[in-house]
mmCIF file of C-alpha atoms and ligand atoms in Angstrom:
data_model
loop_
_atom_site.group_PDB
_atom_site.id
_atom_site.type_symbol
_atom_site.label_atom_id
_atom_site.label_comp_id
_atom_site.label_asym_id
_atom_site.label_seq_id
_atom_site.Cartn_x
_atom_site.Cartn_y
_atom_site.Cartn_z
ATOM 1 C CA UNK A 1 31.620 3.115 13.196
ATOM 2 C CA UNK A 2 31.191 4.265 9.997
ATOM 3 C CA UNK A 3 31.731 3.860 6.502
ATOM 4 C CA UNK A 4 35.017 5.404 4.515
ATOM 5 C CA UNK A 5 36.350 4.445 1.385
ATOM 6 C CA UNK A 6 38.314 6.651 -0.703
ATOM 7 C CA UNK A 7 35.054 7.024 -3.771
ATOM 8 C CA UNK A 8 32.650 6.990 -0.286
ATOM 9 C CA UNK A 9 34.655 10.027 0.912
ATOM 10 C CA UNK A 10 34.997 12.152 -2.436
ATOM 11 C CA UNK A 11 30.895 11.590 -2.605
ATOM 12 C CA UNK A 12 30.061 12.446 0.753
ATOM 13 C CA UNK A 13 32.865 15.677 0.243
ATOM 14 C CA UNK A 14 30.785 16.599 -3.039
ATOM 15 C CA UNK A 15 26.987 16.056 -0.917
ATOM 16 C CA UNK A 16 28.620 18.374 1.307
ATOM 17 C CA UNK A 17 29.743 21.186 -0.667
ATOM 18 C CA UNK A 18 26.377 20.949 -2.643
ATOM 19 C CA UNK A 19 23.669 20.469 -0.225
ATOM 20 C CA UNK A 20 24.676 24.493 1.212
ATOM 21 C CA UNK A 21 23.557 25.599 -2.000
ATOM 22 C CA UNK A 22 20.663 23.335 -2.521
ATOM 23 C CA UNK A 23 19.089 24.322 1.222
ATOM 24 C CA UNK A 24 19.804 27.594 -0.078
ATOM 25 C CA UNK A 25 17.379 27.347 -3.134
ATOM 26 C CA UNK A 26 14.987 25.663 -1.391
ATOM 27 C CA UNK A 27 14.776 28.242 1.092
ATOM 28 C CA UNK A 28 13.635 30.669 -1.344
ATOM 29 C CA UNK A 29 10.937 28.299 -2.623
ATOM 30 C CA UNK A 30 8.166 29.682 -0.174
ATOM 31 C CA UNK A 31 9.108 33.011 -1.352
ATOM 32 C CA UNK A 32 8.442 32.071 -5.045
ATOM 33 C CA UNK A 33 5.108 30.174 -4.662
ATOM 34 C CA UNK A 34 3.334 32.901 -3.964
ATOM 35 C CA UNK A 35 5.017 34.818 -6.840
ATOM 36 C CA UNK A 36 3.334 34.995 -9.975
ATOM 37 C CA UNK A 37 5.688 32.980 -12.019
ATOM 38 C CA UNK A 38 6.127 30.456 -9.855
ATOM 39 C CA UNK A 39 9.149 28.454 -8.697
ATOM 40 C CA UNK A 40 9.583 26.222 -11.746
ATOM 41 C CA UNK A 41 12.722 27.745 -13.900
ATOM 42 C CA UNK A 42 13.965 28.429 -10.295
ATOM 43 C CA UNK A 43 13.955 24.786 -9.785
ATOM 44 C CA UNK A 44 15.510 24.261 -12.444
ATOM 45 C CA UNK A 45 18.478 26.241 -12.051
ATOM 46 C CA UNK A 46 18.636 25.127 -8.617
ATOM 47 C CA UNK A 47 19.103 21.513 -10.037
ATOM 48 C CA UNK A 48 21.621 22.281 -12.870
ATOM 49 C CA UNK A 49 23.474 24.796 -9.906
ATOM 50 C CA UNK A 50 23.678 21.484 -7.664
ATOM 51 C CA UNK A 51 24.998 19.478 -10.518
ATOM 52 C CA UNK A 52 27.621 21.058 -11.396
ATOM 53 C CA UNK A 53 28.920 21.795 -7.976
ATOM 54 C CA UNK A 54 28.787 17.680 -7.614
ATOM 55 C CA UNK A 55 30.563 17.225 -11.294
ATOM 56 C CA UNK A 56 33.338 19.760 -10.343
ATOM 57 C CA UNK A 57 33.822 18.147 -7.360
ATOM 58 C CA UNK A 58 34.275 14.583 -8.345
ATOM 59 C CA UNK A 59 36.368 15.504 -11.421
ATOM 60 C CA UNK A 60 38.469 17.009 -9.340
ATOM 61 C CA UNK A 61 39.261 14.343 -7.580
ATOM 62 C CA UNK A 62 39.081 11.574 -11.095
ATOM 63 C CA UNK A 63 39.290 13.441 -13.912
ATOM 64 C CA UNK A 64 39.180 10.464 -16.359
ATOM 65 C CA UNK A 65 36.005 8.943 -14.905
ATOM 66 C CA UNK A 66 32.576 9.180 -16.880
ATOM 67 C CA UNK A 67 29.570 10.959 -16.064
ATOM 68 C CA UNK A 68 25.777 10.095 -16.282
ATOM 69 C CA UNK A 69 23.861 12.867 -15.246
ATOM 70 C CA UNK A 70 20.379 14.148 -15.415
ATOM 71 C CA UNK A 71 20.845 17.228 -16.153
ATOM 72 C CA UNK A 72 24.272 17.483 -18.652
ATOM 73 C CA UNK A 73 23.625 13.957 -19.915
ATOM 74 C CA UNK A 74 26.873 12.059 -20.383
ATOM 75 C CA UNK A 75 30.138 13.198 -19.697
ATOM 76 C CA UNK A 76 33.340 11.966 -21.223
ATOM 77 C CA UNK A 77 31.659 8.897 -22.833
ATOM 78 C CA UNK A 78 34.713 6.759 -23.282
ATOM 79 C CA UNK A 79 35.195 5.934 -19.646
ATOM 80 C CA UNK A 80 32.802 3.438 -19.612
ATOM 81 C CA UNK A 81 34.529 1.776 -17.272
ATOM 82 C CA UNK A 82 34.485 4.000 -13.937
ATOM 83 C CA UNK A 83 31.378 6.356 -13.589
ATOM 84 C CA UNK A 84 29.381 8.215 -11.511
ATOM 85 C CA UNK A 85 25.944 8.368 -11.901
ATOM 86 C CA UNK A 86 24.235 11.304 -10.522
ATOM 87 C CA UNK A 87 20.336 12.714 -9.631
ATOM 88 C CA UNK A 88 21.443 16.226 -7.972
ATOM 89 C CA UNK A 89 17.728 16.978 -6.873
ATOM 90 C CA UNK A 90 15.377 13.515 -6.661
ATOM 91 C CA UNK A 91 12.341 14.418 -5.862
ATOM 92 C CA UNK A 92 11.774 17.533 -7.776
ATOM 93 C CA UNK A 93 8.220 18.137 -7.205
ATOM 94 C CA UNK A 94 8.367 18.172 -3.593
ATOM 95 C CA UNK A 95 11.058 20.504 -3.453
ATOM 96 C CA UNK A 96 9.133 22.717 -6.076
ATOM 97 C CA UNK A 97 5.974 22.019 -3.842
ATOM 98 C CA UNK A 98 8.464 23.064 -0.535
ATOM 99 C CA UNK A 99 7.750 19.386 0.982
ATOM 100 C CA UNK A 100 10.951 18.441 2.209
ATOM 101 C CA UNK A 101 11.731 15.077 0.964
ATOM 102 C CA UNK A 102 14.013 14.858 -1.807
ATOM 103 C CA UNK A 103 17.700 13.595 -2.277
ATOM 104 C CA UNK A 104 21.387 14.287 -3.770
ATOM 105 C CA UNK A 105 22.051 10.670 -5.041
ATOM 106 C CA UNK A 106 25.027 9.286 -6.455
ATOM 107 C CA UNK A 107 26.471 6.239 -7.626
ATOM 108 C CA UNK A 108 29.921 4.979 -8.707
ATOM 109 C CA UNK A 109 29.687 2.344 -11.247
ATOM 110 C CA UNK A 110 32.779 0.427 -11.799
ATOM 111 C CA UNK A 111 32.702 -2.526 -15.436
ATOM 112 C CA UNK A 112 28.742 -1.664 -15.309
ATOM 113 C CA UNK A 113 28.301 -2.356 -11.624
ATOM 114 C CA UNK A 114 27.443 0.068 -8.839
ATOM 115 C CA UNK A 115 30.436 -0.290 -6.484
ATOM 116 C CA UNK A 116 29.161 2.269 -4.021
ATOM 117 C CA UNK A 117 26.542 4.912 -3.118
ATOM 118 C CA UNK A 118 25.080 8.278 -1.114
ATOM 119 C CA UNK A 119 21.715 9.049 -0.998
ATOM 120 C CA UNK A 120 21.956 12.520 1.235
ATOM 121 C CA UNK A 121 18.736 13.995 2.427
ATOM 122 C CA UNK A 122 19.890 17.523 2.810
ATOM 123 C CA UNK A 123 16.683 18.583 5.305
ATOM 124 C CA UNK A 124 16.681 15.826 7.525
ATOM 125 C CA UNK A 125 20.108 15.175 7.521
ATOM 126 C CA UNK A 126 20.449 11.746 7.058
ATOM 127 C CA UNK A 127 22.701 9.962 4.661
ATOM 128 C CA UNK A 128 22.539 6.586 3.704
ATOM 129 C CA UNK A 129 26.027 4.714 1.861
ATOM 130 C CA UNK A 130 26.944 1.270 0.907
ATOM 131 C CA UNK A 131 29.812 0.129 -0.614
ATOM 132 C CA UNK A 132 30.117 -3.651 -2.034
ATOM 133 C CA UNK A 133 31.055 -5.945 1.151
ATOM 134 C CA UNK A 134 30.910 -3.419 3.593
ATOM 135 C CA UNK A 135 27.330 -2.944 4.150
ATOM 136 C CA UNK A 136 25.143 0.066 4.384
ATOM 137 C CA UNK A 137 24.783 2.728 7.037
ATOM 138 C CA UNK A 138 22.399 5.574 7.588
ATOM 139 C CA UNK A 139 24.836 8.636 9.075
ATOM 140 C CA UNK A 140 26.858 6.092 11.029
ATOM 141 C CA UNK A 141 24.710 3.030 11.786
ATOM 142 C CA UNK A 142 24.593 -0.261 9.863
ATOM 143 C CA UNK A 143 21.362 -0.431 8.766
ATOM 144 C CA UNK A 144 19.382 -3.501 7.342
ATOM 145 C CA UNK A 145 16.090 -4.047 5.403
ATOM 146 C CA UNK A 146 12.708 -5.190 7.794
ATOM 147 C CA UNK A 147 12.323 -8.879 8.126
ATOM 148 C CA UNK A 148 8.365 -8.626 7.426
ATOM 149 C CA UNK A 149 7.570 -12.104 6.121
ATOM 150 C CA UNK A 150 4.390 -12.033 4.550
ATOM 151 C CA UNK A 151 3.234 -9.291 1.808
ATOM 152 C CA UNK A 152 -0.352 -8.728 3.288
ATOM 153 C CA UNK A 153 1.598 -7.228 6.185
ATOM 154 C CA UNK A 154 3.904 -4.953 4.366
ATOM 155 C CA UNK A 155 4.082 -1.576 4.195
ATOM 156 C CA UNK A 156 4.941 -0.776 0.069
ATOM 157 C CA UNK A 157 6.074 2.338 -1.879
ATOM 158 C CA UNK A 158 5.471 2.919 -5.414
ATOM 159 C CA UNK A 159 5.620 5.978 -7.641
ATOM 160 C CA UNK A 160 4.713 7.570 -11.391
ATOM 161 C CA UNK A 161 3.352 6.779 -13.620
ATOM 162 C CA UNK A 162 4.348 9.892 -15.503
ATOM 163 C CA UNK A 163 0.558 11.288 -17.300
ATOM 164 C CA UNK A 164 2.691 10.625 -20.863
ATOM 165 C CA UNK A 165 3.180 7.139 -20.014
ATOM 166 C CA UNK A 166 1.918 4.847 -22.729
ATOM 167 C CA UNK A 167 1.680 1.999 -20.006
ATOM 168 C CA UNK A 168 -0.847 4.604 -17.656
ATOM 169 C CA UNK A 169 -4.162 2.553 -17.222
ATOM 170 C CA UNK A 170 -1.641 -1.011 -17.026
ATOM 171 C CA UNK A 171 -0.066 1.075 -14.043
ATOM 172 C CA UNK A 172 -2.913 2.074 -12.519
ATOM 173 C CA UNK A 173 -4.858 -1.404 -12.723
ATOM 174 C CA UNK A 174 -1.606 -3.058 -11.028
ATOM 175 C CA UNK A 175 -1.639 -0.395 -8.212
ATOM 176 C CA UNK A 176 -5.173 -1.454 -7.528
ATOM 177 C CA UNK A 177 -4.428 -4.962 -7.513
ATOM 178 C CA UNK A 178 -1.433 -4.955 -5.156
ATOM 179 C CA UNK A 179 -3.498 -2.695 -3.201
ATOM 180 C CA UNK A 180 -6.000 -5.157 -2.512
ATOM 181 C CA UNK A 181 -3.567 -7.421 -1.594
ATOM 182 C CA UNK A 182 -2.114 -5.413 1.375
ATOM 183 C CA UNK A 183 -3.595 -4.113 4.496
ATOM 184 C CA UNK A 184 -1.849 -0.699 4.933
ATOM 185 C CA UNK A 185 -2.609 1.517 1.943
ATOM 186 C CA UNK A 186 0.510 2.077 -0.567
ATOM 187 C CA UNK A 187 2.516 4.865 0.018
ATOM 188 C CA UNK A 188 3.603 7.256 -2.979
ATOM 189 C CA UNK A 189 6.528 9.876 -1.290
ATOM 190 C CA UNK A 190 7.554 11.044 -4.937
ATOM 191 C CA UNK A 191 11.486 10.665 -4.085
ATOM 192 C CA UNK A 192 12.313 6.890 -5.760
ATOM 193 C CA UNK A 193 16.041 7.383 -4.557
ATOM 194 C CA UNK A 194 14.646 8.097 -0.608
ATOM 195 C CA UNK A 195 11.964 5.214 -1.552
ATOM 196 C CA UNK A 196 15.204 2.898 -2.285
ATOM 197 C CA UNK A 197 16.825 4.205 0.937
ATOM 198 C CA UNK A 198 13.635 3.442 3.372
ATOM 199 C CA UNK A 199 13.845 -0.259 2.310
ATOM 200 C CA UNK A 200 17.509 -0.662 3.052
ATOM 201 C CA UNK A 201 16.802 1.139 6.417
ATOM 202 C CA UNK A 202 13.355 -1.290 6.951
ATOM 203 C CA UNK A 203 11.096 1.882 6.897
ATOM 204 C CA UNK A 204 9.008 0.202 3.804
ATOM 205 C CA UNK A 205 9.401 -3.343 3.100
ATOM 206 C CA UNK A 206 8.789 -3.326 -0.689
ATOM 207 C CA UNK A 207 9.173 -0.694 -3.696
ATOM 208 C CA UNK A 208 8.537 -0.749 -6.817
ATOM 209 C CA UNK A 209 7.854 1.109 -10.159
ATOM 210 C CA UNK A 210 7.909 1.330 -13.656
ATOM 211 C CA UNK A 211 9.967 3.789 -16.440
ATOM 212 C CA UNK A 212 12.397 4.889 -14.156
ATOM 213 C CA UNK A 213 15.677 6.846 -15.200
ATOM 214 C CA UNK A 214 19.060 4.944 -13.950
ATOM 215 C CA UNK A 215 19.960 7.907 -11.997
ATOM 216 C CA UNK A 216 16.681 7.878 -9.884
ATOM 217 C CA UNK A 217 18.128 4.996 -8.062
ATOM 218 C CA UNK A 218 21.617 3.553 -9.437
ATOM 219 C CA UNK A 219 22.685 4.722 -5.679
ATOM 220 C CA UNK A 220 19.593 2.641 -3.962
ATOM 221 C CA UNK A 221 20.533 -0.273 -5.612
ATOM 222 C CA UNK A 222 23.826 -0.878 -3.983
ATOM 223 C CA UNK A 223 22.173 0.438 -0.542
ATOM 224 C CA UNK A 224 19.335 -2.140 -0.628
ATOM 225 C CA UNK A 225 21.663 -5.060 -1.584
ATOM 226 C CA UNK A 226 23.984 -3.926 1.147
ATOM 227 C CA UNK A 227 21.386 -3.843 3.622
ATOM 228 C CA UNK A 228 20.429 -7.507 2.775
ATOM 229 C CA UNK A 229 17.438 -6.265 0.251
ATOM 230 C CA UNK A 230 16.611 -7.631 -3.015
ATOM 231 C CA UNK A 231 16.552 -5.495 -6.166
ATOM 232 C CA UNK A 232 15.474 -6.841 -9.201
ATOM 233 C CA UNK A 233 15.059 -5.148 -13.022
ATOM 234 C CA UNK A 234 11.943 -6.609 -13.707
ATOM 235 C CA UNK A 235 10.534 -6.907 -17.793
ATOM 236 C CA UNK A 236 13.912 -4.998 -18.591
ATOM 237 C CA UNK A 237 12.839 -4.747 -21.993
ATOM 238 C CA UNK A 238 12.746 -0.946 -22.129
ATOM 239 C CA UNK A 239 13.537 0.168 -25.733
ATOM 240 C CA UNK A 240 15.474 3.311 -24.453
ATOM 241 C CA UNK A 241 18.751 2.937 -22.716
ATOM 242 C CA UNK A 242 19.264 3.475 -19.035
ATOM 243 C CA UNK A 243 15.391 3.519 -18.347
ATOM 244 C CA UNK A 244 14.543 0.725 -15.520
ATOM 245 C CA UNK A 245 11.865 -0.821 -13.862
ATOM 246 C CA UNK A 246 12.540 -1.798 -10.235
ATOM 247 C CA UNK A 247 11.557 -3.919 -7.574
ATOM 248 C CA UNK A 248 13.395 -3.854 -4.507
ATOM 249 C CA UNK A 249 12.267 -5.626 -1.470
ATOM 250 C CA UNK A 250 13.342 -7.056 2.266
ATOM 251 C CA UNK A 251 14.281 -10.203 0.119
ATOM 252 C CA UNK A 252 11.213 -12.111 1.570
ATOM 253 C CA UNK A 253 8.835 -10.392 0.147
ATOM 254 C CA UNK A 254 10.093 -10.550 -3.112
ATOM 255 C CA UNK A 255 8.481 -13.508 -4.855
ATOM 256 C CA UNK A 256 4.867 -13.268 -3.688
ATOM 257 C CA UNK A 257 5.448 -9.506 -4.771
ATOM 258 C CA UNK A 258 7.300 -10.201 -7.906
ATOM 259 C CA UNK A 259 4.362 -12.327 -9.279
ATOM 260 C CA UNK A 260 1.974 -10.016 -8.247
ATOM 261 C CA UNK A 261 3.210 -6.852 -10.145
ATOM 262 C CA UNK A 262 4.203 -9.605 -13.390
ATOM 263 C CA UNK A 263 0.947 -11.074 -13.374
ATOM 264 C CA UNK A 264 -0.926 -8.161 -13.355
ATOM 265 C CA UNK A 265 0.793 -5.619 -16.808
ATOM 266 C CA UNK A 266 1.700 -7.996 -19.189
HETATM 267 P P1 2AM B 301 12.797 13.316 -10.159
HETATM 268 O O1 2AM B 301 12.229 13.878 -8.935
HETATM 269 O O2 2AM B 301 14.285 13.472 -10.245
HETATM 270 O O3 2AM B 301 12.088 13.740 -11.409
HETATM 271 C C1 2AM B 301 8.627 10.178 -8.385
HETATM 272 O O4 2AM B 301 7.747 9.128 -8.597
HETATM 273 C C2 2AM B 301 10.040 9.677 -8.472
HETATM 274 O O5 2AM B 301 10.283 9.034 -9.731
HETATM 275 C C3 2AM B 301 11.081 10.738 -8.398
HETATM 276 O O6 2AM B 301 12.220 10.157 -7.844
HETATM 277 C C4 2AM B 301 11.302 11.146 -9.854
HETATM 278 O O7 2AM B 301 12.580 11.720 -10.082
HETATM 279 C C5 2AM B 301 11.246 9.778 -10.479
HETATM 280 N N1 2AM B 301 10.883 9.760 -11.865
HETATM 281 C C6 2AM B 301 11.753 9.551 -12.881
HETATM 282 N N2 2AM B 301 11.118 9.496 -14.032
HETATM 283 C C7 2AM B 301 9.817 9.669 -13.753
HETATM 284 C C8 2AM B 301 8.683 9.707 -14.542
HETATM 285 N N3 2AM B 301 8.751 9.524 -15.863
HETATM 286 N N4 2AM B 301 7.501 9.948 -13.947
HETATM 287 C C9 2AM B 301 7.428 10.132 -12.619
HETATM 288 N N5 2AM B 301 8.489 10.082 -11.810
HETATM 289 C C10 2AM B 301 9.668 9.848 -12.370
HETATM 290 CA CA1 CA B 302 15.177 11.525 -10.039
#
């Protein structure tokens, strides 16, 4: 079995058409490294390329809806009401770096919820979708989060902070705290929308982290519900619009981590 639903379809139709060019790009990234200027505005036009392959696509298909993109910002603002939300390369510094783990994800956002979403891993071929009530599959098996009870046991995820952050040593000191908490040392894979995916999928059982951008994982959040996860917008205070911070766990995890990673910034 596997998942179809008219938005499902026009994502995975737009992942499709966009991931040639993206494996493409990254092809040539060995090529560039050793080059003297590097891959960087490569990467860069690589991720503005892959965008707008994904916005043609999808208007296509809706014309009216709304866009929030990284890369051309928002698109036909009035729509507020049906949107996709896209990241058309997460995990930019491992493709720049040529480690292949990073994402196409994309969310459709429907009266300010996310209705359904793709997170496509071009490289190892595996896509992950949810839609509301009809659960979440990696390429075409229902998937659900771990059922790891206790947090000293769990294997955890985390990413940033970004060196500009003005919340950098609070990070830090919570990242040591939870780590002492844990017996497997915290991962950090740099991709937060694959991060989101691996708890849906019960690779990780919790993930968190601070200052995120909505795109980095308005896709994940519908996954990880779907999958039976918990996601949670924790001291959603942020000043700036669409900036998050997330935790998203197998659901049992959630409170002993929760009070943890509260406890410990504030
Ligand atoms: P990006 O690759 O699209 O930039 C790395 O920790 C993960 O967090 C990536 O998914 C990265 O997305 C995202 N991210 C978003 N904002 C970030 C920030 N300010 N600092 C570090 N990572 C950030
Ligand atoms: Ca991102």
């Amino acid at each position: 079995m596997r998942l179809s639903s008219p938005h499902i379809n026009i994502i995975l139709k737009a992942c499709t058409k966009a991931s040639r060019s993206l494996i493409r790009d990254y092809g040539e990234i060995e090529n560039l490294q050793v080059s003297t200027k590097g891959p960087g505005d490569f990467v860069t036009s690589a991720d503005k390329r892959t965008e707008k392959i994904i916005i043609e696509e999808l208007q296509k298909a809706h014309p009216d809806y709304g866009f929030v993109t990284e890369e051309s910002g928002i698109i036909n603002k009035e729509n507020k009401s049906n949107r996709w939300i896209i990241d058309p390369i997460d995990g930019t510094m491992n493709f720049l770096n040529g480690i292949p783990h990073f994402a196409i994800s994309i969310g459709y956002e429907e009266d300010n919820e996310i209705k359904c979403g793709v997170i496509f891993d071009p490289i190892k071929n595996e896509t992950f979708c949810a839609e509301k009530g009809n659960g979440a599959y990696l390429n075409n098996t229902r998937i659900r989060v771990s059922k790891k009870k206790k947090l000293q046991d769990a294997l955890l995820v985390t990413g940033g902070p970004k060196n500009s952050s003005k919340l950098k040593d609070k990070i830090f000191s919570e990242f040591i705290n939870v780590s002492k908490t844990v017996f497997s040392p915290i991962r950090k894979f740099g991709s937060a929308s694959l991060d989101m995916a691996y708890i849906a999928c019960g690779r990780f059982d919790g993930y968190w982290q601070r200052e995120l951008n909505y795109w980095d994982i308005a896709a994940g959040i519908v996954i990880v519900k779907e999958a039976g996860g918990f996601v949670d917008f924790f001291n959603d205070d942020i000043d700036v619009p669409l900036k998050k911070n997330i935790l998203a766990t197998n659901s049992n995890i959630h409170d002993e981590l929760s009070s943890l990673i509260k406890k410990n910034i504030e």
